[in-house]
Each structure stands twice: as C-alpha cells, then as structure tokens.
Coordinates of C-alpha atoms and ligand atoms in Angstrom, one line a residue:
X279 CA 13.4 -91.3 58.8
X280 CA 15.3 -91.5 62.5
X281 CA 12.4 -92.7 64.6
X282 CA 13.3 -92.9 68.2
X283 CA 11.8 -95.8 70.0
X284 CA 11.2 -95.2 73.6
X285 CA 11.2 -98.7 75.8
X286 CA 12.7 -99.7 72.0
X287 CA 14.6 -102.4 74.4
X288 CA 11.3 -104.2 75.2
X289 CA 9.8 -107.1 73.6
X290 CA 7.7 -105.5 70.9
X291 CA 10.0 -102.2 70.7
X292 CA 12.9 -104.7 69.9
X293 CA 11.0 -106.5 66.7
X294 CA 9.8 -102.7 65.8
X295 CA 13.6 -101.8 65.7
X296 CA 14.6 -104.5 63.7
X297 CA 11.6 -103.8 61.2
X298 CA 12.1 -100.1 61.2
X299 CA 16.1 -100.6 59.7
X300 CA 14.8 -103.7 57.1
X301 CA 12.2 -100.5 56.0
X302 CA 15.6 -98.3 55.3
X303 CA 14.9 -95.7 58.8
X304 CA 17.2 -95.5 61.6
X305 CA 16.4 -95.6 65.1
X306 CA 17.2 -94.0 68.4
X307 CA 16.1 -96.5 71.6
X308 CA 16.0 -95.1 74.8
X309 CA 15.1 -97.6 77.9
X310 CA 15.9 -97.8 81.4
X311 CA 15.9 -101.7 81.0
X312 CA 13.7 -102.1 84.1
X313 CA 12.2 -104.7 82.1
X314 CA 14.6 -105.7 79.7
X315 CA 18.5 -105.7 79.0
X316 CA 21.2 -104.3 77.3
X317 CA 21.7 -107.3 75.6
X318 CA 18.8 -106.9 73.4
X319 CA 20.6 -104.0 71.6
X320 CA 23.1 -106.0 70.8
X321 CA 20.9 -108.5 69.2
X322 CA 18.9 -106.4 67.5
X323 CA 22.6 -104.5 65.8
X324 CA 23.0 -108.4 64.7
X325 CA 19.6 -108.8 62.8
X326 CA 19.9 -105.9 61.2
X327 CA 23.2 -105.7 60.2
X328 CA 24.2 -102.3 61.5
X329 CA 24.6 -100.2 64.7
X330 CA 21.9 -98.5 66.8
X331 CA 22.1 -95.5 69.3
X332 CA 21.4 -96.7 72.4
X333 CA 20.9 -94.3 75.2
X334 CA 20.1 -95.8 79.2
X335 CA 17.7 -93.2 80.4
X336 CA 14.5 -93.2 82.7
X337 CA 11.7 -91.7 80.0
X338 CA 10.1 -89.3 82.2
X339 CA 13.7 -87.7 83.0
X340 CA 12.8 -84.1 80.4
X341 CA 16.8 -82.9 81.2
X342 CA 17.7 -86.6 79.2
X343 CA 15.1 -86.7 77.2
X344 CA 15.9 -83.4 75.5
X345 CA 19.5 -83.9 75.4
X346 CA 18.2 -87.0 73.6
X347 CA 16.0 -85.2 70.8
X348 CA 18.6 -82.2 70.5
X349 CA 21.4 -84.5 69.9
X350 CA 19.5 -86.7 67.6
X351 CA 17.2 -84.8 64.5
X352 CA 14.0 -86.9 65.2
X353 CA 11.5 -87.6 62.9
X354 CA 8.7 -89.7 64.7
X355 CA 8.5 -90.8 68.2
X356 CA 7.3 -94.5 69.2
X357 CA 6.4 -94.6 72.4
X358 CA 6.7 -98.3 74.4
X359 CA 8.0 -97.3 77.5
X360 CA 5.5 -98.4 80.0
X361 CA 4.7 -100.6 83.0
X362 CA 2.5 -103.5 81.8
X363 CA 1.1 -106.0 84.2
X364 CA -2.4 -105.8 85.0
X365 CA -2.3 -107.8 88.5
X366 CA 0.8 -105.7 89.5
X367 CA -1.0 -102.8 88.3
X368 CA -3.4 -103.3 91.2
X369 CA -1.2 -104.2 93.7
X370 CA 1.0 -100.6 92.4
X371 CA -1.5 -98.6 90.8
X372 CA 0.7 -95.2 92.0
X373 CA 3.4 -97.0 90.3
X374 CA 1.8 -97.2 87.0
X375 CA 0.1 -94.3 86.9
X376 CA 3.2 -92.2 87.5
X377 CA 5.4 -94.2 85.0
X378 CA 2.9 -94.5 82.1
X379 CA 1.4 -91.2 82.6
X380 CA 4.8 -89.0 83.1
X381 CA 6.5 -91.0 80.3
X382 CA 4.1 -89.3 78.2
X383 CA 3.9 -86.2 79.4
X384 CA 7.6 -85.7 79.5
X385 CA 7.6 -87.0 75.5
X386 CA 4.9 -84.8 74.6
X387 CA 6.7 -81.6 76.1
X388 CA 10.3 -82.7 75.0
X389 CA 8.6 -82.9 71.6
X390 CA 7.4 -80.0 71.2
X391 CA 10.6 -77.6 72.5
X392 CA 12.4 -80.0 69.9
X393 CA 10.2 -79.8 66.9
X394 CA 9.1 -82.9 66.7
X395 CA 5.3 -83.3 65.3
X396 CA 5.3 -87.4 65.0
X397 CA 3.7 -89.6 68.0
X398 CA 3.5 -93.2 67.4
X399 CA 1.5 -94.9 70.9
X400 CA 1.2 -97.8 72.3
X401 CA -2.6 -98.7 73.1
X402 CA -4.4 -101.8 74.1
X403 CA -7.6 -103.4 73.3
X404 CA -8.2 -103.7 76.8
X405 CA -9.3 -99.7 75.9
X406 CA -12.6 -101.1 74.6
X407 CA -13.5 -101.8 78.3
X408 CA -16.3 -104.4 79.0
X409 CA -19.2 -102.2 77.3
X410 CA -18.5 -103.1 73.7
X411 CA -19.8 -105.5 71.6
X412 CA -16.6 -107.6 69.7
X413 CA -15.5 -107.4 67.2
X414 CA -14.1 -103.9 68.3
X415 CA -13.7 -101.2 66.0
X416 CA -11.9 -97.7 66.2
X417 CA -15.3 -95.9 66.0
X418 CA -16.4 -97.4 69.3
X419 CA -16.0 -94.9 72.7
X420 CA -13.6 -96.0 75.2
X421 CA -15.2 -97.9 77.7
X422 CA -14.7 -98.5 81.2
X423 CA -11.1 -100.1 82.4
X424 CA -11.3 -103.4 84.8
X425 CA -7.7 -102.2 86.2
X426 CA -5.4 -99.3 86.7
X427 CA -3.1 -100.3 83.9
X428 CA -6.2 -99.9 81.1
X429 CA -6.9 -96.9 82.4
X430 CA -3.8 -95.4 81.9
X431 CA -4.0 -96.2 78.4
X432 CA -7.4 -94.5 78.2
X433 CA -6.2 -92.0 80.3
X434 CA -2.8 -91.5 77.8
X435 CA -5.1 -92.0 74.9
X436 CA -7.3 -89.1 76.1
X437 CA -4.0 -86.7 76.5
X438 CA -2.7 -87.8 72.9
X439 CA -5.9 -86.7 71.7
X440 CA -6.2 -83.3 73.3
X441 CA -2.6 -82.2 72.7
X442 CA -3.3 -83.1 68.7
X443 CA -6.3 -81.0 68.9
X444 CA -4.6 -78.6 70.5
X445 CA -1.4 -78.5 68.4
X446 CA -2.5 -78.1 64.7
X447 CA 1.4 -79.7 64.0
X448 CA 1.2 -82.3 65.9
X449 CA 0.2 -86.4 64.1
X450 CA -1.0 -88.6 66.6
X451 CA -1.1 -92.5 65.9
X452 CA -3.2 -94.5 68.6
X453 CA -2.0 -98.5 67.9
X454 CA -4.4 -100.4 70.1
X455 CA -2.6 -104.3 70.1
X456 CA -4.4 -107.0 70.8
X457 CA -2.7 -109.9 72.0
X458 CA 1.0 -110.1 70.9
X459 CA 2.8 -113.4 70.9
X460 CA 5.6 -115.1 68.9
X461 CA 9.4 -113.9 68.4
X462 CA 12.1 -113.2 65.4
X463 CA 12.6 -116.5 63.0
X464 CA 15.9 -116.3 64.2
X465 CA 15.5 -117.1 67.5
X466 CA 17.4 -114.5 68.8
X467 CA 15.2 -112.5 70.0
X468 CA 11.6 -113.0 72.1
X469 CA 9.8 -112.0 74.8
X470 CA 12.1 -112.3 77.7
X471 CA 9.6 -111.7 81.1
X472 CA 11.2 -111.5 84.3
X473 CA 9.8 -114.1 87.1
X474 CA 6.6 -115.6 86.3
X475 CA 4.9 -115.3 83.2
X476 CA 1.4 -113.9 83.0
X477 CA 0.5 -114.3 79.8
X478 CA -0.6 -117.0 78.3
X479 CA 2.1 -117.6 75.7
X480 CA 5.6 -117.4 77.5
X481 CA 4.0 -119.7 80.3
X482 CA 3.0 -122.4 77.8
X483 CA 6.4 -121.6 76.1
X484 CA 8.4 -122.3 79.6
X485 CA 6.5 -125.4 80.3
X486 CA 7.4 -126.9 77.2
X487 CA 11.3 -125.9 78.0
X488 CA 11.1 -127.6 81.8
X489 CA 11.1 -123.9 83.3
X490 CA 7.3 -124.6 85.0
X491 CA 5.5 -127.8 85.5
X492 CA 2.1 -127.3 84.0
X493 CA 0.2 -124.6 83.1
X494 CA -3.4 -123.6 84.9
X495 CA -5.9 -122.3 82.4
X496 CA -7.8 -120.0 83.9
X497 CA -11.7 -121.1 83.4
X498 CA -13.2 -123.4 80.9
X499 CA -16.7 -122.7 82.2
X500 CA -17.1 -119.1 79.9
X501 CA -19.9 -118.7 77.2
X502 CA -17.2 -119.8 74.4
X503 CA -17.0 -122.8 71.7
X504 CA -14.9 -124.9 74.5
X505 CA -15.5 -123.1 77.7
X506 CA -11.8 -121.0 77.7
X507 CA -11.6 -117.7 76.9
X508 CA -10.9 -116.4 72.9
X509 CA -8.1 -113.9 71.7
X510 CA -6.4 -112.6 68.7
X511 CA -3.4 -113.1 68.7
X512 CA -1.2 -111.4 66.6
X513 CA 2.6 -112.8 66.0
X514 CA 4.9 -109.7 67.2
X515 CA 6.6 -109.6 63.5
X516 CA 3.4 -108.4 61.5
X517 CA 2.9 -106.3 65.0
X518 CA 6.2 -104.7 64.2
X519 CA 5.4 -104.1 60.4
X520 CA 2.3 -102.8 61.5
X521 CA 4.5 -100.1 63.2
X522 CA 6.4 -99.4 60.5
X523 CA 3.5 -98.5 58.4
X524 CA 2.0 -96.5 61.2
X525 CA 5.1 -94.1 61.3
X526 CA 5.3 -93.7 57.9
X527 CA 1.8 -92.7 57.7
X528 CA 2.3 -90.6 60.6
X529 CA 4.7 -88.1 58.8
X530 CA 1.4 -87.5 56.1
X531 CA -1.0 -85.5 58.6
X532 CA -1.9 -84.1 61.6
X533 CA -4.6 -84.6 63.8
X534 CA -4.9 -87.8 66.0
X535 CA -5.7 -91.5 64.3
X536 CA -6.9 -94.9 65.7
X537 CA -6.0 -98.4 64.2
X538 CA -6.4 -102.1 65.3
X539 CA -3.6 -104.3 65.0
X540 CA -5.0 -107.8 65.0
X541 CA -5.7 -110.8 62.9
X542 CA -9.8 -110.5 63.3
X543 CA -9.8 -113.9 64.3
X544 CA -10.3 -115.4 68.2
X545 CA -8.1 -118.3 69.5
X546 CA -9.2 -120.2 72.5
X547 CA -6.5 -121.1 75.3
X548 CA -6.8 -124.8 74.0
X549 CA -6.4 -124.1 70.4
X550 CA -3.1 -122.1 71.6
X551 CA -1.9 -125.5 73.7
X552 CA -3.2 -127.7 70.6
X553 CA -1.2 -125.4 68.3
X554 CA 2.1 -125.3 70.5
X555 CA 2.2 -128.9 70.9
X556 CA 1.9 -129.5 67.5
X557 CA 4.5 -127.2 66.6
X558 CA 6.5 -127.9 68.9
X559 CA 6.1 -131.8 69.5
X560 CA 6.5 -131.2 73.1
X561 CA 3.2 -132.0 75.5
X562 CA 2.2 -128.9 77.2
X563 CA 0.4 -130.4 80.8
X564 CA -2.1 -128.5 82.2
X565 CA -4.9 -128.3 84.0
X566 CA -8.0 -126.1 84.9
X567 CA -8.4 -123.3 87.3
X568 CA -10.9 -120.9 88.4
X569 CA -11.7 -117.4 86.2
X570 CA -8.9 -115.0 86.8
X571 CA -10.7 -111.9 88.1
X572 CA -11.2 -109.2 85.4
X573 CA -10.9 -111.7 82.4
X574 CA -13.4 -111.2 79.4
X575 CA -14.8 -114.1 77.8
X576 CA -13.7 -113.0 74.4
X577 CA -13.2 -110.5 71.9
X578 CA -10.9 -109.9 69.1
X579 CA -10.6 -107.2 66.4
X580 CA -12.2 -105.7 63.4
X581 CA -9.0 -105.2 61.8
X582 CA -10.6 -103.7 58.3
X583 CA -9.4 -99.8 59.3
X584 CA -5.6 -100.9 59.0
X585 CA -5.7 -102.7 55.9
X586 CA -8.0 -100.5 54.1
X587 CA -5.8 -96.6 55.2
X588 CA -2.4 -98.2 56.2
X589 CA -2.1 -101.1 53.4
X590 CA -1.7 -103.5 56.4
X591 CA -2.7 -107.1 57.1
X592 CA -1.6 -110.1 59.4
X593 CA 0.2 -112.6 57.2
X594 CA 1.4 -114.6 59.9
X595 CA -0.6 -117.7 61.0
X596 CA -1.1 -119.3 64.2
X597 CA 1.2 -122.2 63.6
X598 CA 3.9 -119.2 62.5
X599 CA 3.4 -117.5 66.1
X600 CA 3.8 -121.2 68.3
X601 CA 6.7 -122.2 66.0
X602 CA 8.7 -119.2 66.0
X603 CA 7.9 -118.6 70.2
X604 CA 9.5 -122.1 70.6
X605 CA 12.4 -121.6 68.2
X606 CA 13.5 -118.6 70.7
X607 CA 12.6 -120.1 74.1
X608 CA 14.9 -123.7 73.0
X609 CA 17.2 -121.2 72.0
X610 CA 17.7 -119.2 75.2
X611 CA 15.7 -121.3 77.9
X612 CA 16.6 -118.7 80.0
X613 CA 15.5 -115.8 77.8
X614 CA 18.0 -113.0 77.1
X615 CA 20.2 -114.3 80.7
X616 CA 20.7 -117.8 78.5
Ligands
LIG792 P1 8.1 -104.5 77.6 O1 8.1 -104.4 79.1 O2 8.8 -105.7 77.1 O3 8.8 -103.2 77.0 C1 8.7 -101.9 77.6 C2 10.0 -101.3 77.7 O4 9.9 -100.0 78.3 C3 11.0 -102.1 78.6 O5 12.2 -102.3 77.9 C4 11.2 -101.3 79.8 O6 12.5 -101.4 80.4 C5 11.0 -99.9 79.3 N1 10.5 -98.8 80.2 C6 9.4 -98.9 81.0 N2 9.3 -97.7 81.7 C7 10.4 -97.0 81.3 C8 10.8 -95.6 81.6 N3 10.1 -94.9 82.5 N4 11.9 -95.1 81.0 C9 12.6 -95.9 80.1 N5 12.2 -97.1 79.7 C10 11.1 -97.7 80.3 O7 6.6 -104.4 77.1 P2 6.1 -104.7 75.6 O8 5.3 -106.0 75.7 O9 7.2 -104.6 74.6 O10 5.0 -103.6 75.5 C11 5.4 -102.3 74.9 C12 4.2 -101.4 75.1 O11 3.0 -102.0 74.4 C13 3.8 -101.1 76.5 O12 3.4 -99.8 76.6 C14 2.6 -102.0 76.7 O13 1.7 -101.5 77.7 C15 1.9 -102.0 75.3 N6 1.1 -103.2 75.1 C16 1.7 -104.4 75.2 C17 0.9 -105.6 75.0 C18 1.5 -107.0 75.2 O14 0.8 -107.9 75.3 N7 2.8 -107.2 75.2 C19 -0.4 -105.5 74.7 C20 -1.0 -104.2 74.5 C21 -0.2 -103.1 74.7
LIG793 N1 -4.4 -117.6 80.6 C1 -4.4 -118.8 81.2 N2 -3.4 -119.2 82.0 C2 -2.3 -118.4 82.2 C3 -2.2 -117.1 81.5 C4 -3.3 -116.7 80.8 O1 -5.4 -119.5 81.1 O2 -1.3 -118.8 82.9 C5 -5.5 -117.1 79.8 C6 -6.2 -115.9 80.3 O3 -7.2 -116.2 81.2 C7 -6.8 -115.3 79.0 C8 -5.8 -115.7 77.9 O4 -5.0 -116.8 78.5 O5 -8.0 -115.9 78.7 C9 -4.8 -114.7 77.5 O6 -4.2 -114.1 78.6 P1 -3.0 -113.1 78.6 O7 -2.7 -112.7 80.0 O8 -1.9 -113.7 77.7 O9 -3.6 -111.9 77.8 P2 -4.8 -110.9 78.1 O10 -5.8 -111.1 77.1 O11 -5.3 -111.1 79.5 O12 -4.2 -109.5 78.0

C-alpha cells in the first residue's frame, strides 16, 4: 500500500516510515519541519534501503495537500502532524487549536475529493482525562482534558468519529499512545526536541551526554510505590509496528476503531533513571522538585484490545528503550544538528 504519513518527519512518524517500507508499503511524508528536519528523510532512505517522496508542505494548506493525494494514488492516511507540548499549549492554546484541529480538517476534506477511505490518528492517553480509573481501556468515555493540547485530541477524536459515521466509506483508526520513548538500534535516528526537553526521557538522555546538569523530578510525594509518578512507556519501534498493523487493518472496514498502544505495565521516574544508568553506565544526577501542575499520579494501559484484533504486543523491554535512547543521543549529542 502507499500510506502517506503526515508530520512523517517527526519522531514517531520517522520510525513509522522506516517500519511501513520493512512491511513491503511505500510511503509519502509530508511535513513542514517546524519541529523536525530534512535531514531525517535522509536517514530514514538510509535504514530502509530505498527512496521516499518527500514533499515540504504546511498540512492544513488543501491547494498542497490535494496536489499531494492527486499526484500520489493513496491508500491510507497517517496522520502525525501536530503541535505537542502541553505547557506551550497553555501559553498558545489558539496556536494549537488552529494547527491540530485544521490539519485535520483539511485531511479529512482532501480525502474525500481524492478517494481516499483510510485514516490512521494519532491520539493520546492523556484522552482518558482525570475521571478514569487505570488501567484505561478503549470502552471508557473520554474524560475531561487538564490542557488545551488533550483537548484537541478529544476534540479531533470526536470529528474522526462523526465523519466515519457520517461517511459509510470511510475507516477510522484512533491510536491512543501512551508514553513513547527510545530510538532506532541504529542510532541514527531518535527523538530530536528543539530547546529544552519536556519529557522525561530526552532530559535524562541529555544529562547523561553533558547537554544539562541534572534533571528535576517533578514530585516524589504522589500516592505511588516510591512517591514519583508511574507510566508506560512504550519503546517508539513496537510503537511504529503498532502502526503498521493499524493501517493494514484499516484497509478491512469501515466505521471508526479505538486501540491502546502500551506495554500494560507502569514505570516510576526512578525505575526510568535506575534503568538508564544501568544501561548506560553513566550517573544521571538529579534531584527533587515540586508536582508539575496537571501531572496524574499514574496510569498506564490495558493493552488486551490490540493484541487480541490487531495481533499486536510490546516485545521491547525497558532496558531495550534506555539502551537504544542512549545509543542515538552518544551518536548525535546534538540530535539531528550533530
Ligand atoms: P513530532 O513533533 O516529532 O512530529 C510531528 C511532526 O509534524 C513534526 O515533524 C512537525 O514538523 C510536523 N508538523 C506539525 N504541524 C504541521 C503542519 N501543520 N504541517 C506539516 N507538518 C506539521 O511529534 P511526535 O512525538 O512524533 O508525535 C506525533 C504525533 O503523536 C503528534 O500528533 C502527537 O501529538 C502524538 N503523540 C505523541 C506522543 C509523544 O509522547 N511523543 C504521545 C501521544 C501522542
Ligand atoms: N518528569 C520529571 N522531570 C522532567 C520531565 C518529566 O520528573 O524533567 C516526570 C513527569 O512529572 C511525569 C513523567 O516524568 O511524571 C513523564 O513525563 P513526560 O512529560 O515524559 O510524559 P507525560 O506522561 O507527562 O506525557
């Protein structure tokens, strides 16, 4: 199939390209690069051994985007491109809404004047809100965001919905991540943020390389085994795989569907700098901080829907996802700019 990956330049886009062409499809990547680089293509034509169409557009342009899906017979669309930082998406919640919302709209309408039928999203867990009980499953509502960049994913999820309903061709696939960390085995490619890190793992990964001195954990005071918050984390490779089942399945019905993709198991921020430093052999210092506002204490997936309809599990452990981050930020201490 020719899937084309919009914000395929990004950091999970990029290991979803990589894993779509091992599978045998092809891909199309359209990205503005305001958060990544046109280097990435190249890397990703390197792991997999052949070339990719590459085309530099903003997502919510339509006149682009349908020269885009006219030029190129598109099977499934996989949509990444979207503005992702929670604190900024407080400080800019215009911004996101505009980006994230419009980048959908335009897809869904470019789509349809083209003929294509496959959507392939990218949700969150943070779309379980505060009201549900963890583990999370699919079958729980939506519940209420803590920031304007979770409610544009309900708010995109909501739309996805009511266009499949509405549009007896049209397959939706709702991927809600959980917490994505790690990078290719090859080290060439990784999550490459600009300025400073807010998640957890590329700050612990940039202490260890000399870019920060220590990392703050945010709270070790929360209701949890050791007082700091738990996660799944999921290494970005079985995240990518994930994907690659998801489009397939796409192409065999209509109507919209929800999956997981997590490990169903919670890491602690310790266990992550225990882990790193052990895989690494580099101390990570740090010390302790006050809760970061809007934090949950902990919740991680029920991740029983994906293996049991898509044939999909996390096979990659912990000591995988700490290994492989450090093998790519030794490699390009300076991310993609090294
Ligand atoms: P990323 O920022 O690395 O990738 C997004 C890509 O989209 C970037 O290359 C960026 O340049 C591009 N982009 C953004 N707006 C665009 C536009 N209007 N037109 C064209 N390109 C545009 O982010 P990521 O970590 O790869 O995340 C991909 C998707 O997964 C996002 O929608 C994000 O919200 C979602 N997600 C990410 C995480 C995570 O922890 N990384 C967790 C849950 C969900
Ligand atoms: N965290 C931290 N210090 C940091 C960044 C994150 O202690 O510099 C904690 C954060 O409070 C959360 C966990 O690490 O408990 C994962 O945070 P991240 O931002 O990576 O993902 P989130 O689950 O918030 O999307």
């Amino acid at each position: 199939m020719l899937i084309l990956l919009a914000g395929g330049a990004g950091y999970i886009g990029s290991h979803t390209a990589v894993e779509l062409m091992a599978a045998g499809h092809d891909v199309v990547i359209v990205d503005n690069y305001s958060n990544s680089s046109p280097e990435v293509i190249k890397r990703i034509e390197e792991l997999a051994g052949r070339s990719v169409t590459a085309c530099e557009a903003d997502v919510r342009d339509s006149s682009a985007m349908r020269l885009i899906m006219k030029a190129n017979p598109v099977d499934c669309v996989v949509h990444f491109a979207g503005l992702k930082a929670v604190g900024e998406s407080m400080r800019k919640p215009v911004e996101y809404y505009r980006n994230n919302i419009d980048t959908t709209l335009t897809l869904l309408e470019c789509m349809k004047e083209c003929g294509v039928h496959n959507f392939v999203f990218s949700s969150s867990a943070t779309v379980y809100g505060e009201e549900n009980p963890y583990p999370y499953v699919e079958t729980m509502p939506r519940g209420s965001c803590s920031n304007p960049y979770g409610w544009t994913k309900f708010m995109m999820e909501q739309i996805l919905e009511d266009a499949s309903r509405a549009d007896p061709e049209l397959s939706v696939i709702l991927l809600r991540y959980f917490n994505p960390i790690g990078a290719h085995p090859s080290g060439r490619m990784g999550e490459d943020p600009q300025g400073i890190p807010n998640n957890l793992m590329p700050y612990v990964a940039q202490v260890a390389v000399g870019r920060r001195d220590h990392l703050t954990i945010f709270g070790n005071d929360y209701p949890t085994p050791d007082g700091t918050c738990r996660r799944d984390y999921i290494h970005v490779m079985d995240l990518a795989a994930g994907h690659v089942k998801a489009v397939e399945y796409a192409a065999t019905r209509k109507g919209t569907d929800i999956f997981n993709l997590g490990t169903g198991t919670p890491c602690s921020v310790l266990d992550i700098v225990r882990a790193f430093e052990k895989n690494s052999g580099v101390p990570i210092k740090y010390e302790f901080g006050p809760r970061r506002e809007g934090d949950l204490p902990e919740f991680w997936a029920n991740a029983d829907k994906a293996r049991t309809v898509l044939g999909w599990t996390a096979a990659r452990t912990l000591d995988d996802m700490c290994r492989d981050t450090w093998n790519w930020q030794r490699n390009n201490p300076k991310g993609y700019a090294s």
